XYZ file of N, CA and C in Angstrom:
324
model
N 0.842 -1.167 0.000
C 0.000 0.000 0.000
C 0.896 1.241 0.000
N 0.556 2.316 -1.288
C 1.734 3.429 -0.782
C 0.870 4.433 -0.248
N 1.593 5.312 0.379
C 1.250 5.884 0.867
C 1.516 7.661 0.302
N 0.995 8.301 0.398
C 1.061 9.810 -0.575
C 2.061 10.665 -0.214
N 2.584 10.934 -1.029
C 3.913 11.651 -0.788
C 3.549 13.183 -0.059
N 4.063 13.586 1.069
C 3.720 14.844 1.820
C 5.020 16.253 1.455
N 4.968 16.882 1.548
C 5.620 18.043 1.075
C 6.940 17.780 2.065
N 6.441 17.571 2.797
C 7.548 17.674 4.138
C 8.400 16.391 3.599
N 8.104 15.357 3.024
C 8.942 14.010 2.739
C 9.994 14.704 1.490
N 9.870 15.845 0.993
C 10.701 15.815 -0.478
C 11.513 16.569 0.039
N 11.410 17.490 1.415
C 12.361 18.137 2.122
C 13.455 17.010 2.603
N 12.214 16.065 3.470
C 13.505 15.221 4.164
C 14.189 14.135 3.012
N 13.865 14.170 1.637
C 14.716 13.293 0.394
C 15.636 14.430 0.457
N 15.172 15.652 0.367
C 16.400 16.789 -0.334
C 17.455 16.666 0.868
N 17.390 16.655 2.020
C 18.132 16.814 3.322
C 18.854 15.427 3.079
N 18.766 14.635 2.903
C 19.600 13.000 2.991
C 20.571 13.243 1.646
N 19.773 13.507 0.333
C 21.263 14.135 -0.627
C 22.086 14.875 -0.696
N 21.549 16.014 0.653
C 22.258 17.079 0.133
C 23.080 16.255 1.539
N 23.105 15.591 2.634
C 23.963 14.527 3.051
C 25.050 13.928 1.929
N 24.182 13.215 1.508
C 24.839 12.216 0.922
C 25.823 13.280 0.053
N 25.702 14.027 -0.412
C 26.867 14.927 -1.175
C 28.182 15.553 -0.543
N 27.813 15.975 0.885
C 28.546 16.604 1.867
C 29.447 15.120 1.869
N 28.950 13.684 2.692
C 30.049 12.458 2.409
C 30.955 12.618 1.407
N 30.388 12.962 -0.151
C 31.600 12.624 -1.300
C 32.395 13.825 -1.099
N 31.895 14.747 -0.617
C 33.036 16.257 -0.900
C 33.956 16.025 0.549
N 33.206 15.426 1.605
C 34.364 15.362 2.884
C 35.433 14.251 2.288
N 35.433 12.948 1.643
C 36.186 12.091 0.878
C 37.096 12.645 -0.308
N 36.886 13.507 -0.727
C 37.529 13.609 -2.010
C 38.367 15.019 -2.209
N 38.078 15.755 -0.790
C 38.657 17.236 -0.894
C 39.440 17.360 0.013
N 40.344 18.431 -0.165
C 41.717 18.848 0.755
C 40.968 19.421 1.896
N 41.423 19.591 3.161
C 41.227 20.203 4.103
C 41.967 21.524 4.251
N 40.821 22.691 4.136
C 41.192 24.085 4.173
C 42.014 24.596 5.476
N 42.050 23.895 6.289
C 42.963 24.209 8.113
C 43.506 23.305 7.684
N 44.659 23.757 8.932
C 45.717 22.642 9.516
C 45.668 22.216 10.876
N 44.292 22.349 11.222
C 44.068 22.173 12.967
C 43.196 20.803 13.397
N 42.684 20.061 11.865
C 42.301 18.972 11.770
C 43.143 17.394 12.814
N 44.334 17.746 12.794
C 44.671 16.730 13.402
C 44.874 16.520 14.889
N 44.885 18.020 15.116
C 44.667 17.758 16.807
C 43.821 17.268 17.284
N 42.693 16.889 16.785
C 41.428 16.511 17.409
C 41.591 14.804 17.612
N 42.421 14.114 17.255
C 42.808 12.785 17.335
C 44.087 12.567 18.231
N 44.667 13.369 18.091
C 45.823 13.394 18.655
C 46.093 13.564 20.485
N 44.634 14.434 20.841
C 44.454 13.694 22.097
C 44.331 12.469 22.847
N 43.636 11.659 22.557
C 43.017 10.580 22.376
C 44.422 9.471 22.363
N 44.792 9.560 21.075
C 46.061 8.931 21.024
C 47.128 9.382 22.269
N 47.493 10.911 22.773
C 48.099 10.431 23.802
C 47.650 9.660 24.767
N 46.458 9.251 25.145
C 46.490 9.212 26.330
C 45.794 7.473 25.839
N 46.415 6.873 24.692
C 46.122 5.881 24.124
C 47.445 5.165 24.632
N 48.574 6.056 24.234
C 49.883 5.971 24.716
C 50.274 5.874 26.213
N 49.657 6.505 26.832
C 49.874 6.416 28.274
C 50.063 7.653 28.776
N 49.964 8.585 28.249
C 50.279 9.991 28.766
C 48.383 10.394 29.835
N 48.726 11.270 31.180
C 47.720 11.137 32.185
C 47.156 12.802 32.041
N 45.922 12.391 32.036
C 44.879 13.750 31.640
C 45.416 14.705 32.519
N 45.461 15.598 32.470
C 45.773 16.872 33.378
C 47.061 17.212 33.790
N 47.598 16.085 33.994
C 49.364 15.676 34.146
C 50.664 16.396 33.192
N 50.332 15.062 32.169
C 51.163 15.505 30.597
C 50.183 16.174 29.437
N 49.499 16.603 29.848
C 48.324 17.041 28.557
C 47.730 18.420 29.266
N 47.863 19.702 28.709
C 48.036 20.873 29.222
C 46.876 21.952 28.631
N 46.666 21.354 27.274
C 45.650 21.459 26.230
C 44.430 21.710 26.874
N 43.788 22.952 26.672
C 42.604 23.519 27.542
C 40.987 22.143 26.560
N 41.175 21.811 25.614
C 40.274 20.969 25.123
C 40.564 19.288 24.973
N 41.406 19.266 26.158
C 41.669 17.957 26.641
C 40.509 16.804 26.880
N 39.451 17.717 27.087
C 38.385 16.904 27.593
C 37.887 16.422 26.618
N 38.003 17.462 25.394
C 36.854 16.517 23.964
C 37.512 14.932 24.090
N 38.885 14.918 23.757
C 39.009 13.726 23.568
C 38.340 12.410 24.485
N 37.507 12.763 25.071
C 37.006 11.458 25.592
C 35.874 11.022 25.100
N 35.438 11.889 23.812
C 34.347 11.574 22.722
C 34.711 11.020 21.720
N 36.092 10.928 21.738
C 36.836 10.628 20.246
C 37.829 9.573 20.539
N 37.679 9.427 22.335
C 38.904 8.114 22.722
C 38.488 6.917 21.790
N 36.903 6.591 22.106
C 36.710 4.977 21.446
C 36.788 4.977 19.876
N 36.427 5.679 19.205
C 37.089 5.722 17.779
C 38.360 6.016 17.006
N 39.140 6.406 18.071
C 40.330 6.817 17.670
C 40.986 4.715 18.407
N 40.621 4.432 19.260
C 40.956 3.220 19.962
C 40.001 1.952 19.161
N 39.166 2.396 18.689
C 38.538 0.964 17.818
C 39.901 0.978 16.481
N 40.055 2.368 15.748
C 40.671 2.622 14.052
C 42.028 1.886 14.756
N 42.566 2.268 15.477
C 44.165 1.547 15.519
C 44.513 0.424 15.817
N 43.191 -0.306 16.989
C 43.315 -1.624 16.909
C 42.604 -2.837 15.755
N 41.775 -1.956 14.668
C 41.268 -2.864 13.527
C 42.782 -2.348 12.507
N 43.163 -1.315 12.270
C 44.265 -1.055 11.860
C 45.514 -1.716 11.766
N 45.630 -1.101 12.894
C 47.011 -1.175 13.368
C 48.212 -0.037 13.215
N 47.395 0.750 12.541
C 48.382 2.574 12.347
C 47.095 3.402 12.769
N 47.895 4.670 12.252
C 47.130 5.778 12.061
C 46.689 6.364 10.707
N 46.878 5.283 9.717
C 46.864 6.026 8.856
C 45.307 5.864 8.055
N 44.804 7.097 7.864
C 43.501 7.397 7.592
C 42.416 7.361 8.483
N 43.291 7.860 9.353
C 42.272 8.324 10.994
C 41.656 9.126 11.278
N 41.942 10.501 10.174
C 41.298 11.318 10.348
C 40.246 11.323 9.248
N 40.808 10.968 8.084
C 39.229 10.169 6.970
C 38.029 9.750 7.885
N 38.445 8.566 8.662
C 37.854 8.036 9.276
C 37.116 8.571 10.307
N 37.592 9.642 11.061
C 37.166 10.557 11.944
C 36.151 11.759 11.094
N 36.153 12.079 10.153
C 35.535 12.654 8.852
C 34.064 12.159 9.200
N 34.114 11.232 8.705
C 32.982 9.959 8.121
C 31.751 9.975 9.206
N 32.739 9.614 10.302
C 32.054 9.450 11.467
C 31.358 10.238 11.662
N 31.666 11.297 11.994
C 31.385 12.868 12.334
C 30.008 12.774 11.564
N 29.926 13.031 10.440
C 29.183 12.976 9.473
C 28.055 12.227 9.672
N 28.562 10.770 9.608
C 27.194 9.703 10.018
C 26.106 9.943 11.303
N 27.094 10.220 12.478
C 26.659 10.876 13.702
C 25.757 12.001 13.470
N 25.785 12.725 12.799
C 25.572 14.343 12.730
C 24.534 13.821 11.924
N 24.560 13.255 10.818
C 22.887 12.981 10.026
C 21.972 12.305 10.637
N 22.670 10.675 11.138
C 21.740 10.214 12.043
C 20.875 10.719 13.143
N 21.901 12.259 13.256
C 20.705 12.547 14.919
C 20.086 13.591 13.960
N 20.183 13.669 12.966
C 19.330 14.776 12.244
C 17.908 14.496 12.287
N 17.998 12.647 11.251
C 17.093 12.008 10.749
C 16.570 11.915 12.231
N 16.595 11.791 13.263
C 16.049 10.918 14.476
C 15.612 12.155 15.046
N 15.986 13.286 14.806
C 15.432 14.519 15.483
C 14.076 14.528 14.609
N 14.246 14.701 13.293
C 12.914 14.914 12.325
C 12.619 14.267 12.073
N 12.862 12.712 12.226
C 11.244 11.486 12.873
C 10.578 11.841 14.085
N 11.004 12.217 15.018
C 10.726 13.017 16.404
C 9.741 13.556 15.822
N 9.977 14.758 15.375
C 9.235 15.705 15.540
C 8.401 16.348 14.342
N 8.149 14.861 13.256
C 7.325 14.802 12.497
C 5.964 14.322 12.799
């Protein structure tokens, strides 16, 4: 049985492509900063053994404990770092649409 397409549904198609487009341009384009990699690089110290507040002086020390388990899942399916921050990209992304979509099932 279908059901009739509502005005509000061609918004939320347009909102998932214009997603899905933001994915290919975060994959395929240079990063305009150079401040991208600190945001992993917490995480990893203290992946290493370095102690919050101790050796880590960094007033946004704390994000990294949003970014410990993905920065700690990529290196142990890994085994480097390399394409961690791709990977940290992606995420971001998936996170950020998913609570989009789940906000505007909410509150449809």
């Amino acid at each position: 049985m279908l059901k009739r397409i509502k005005k509000t549904d061609y918004i939320f198609i347009a909102a998932i492509l214009i997603c899905l487009i933001f994915h290919i341009i975060c994959m395929y384009t240079p990063v305009p900063y150079d401040d991208e990699a600190l945001y992993p690089t917490g995480p990893l110290r203290f992946i290493n053994g370095d102690i919050m507040m101790q050796h880590e002086w960094h007033l946004s020390q704390f994000s990294s404990l949003f970014s410990h388990l993905p920065v700690l899942l990529w290196i142990t399916l890994k085994g480097s770092t390399e394409g961690l921050i791709l990977f940290l990209r992606i995420a971001y992304l998936l996170i950020h649409t998913s609570g989009a979509v789940i906000i505007y099932k909410s509150f449809r």
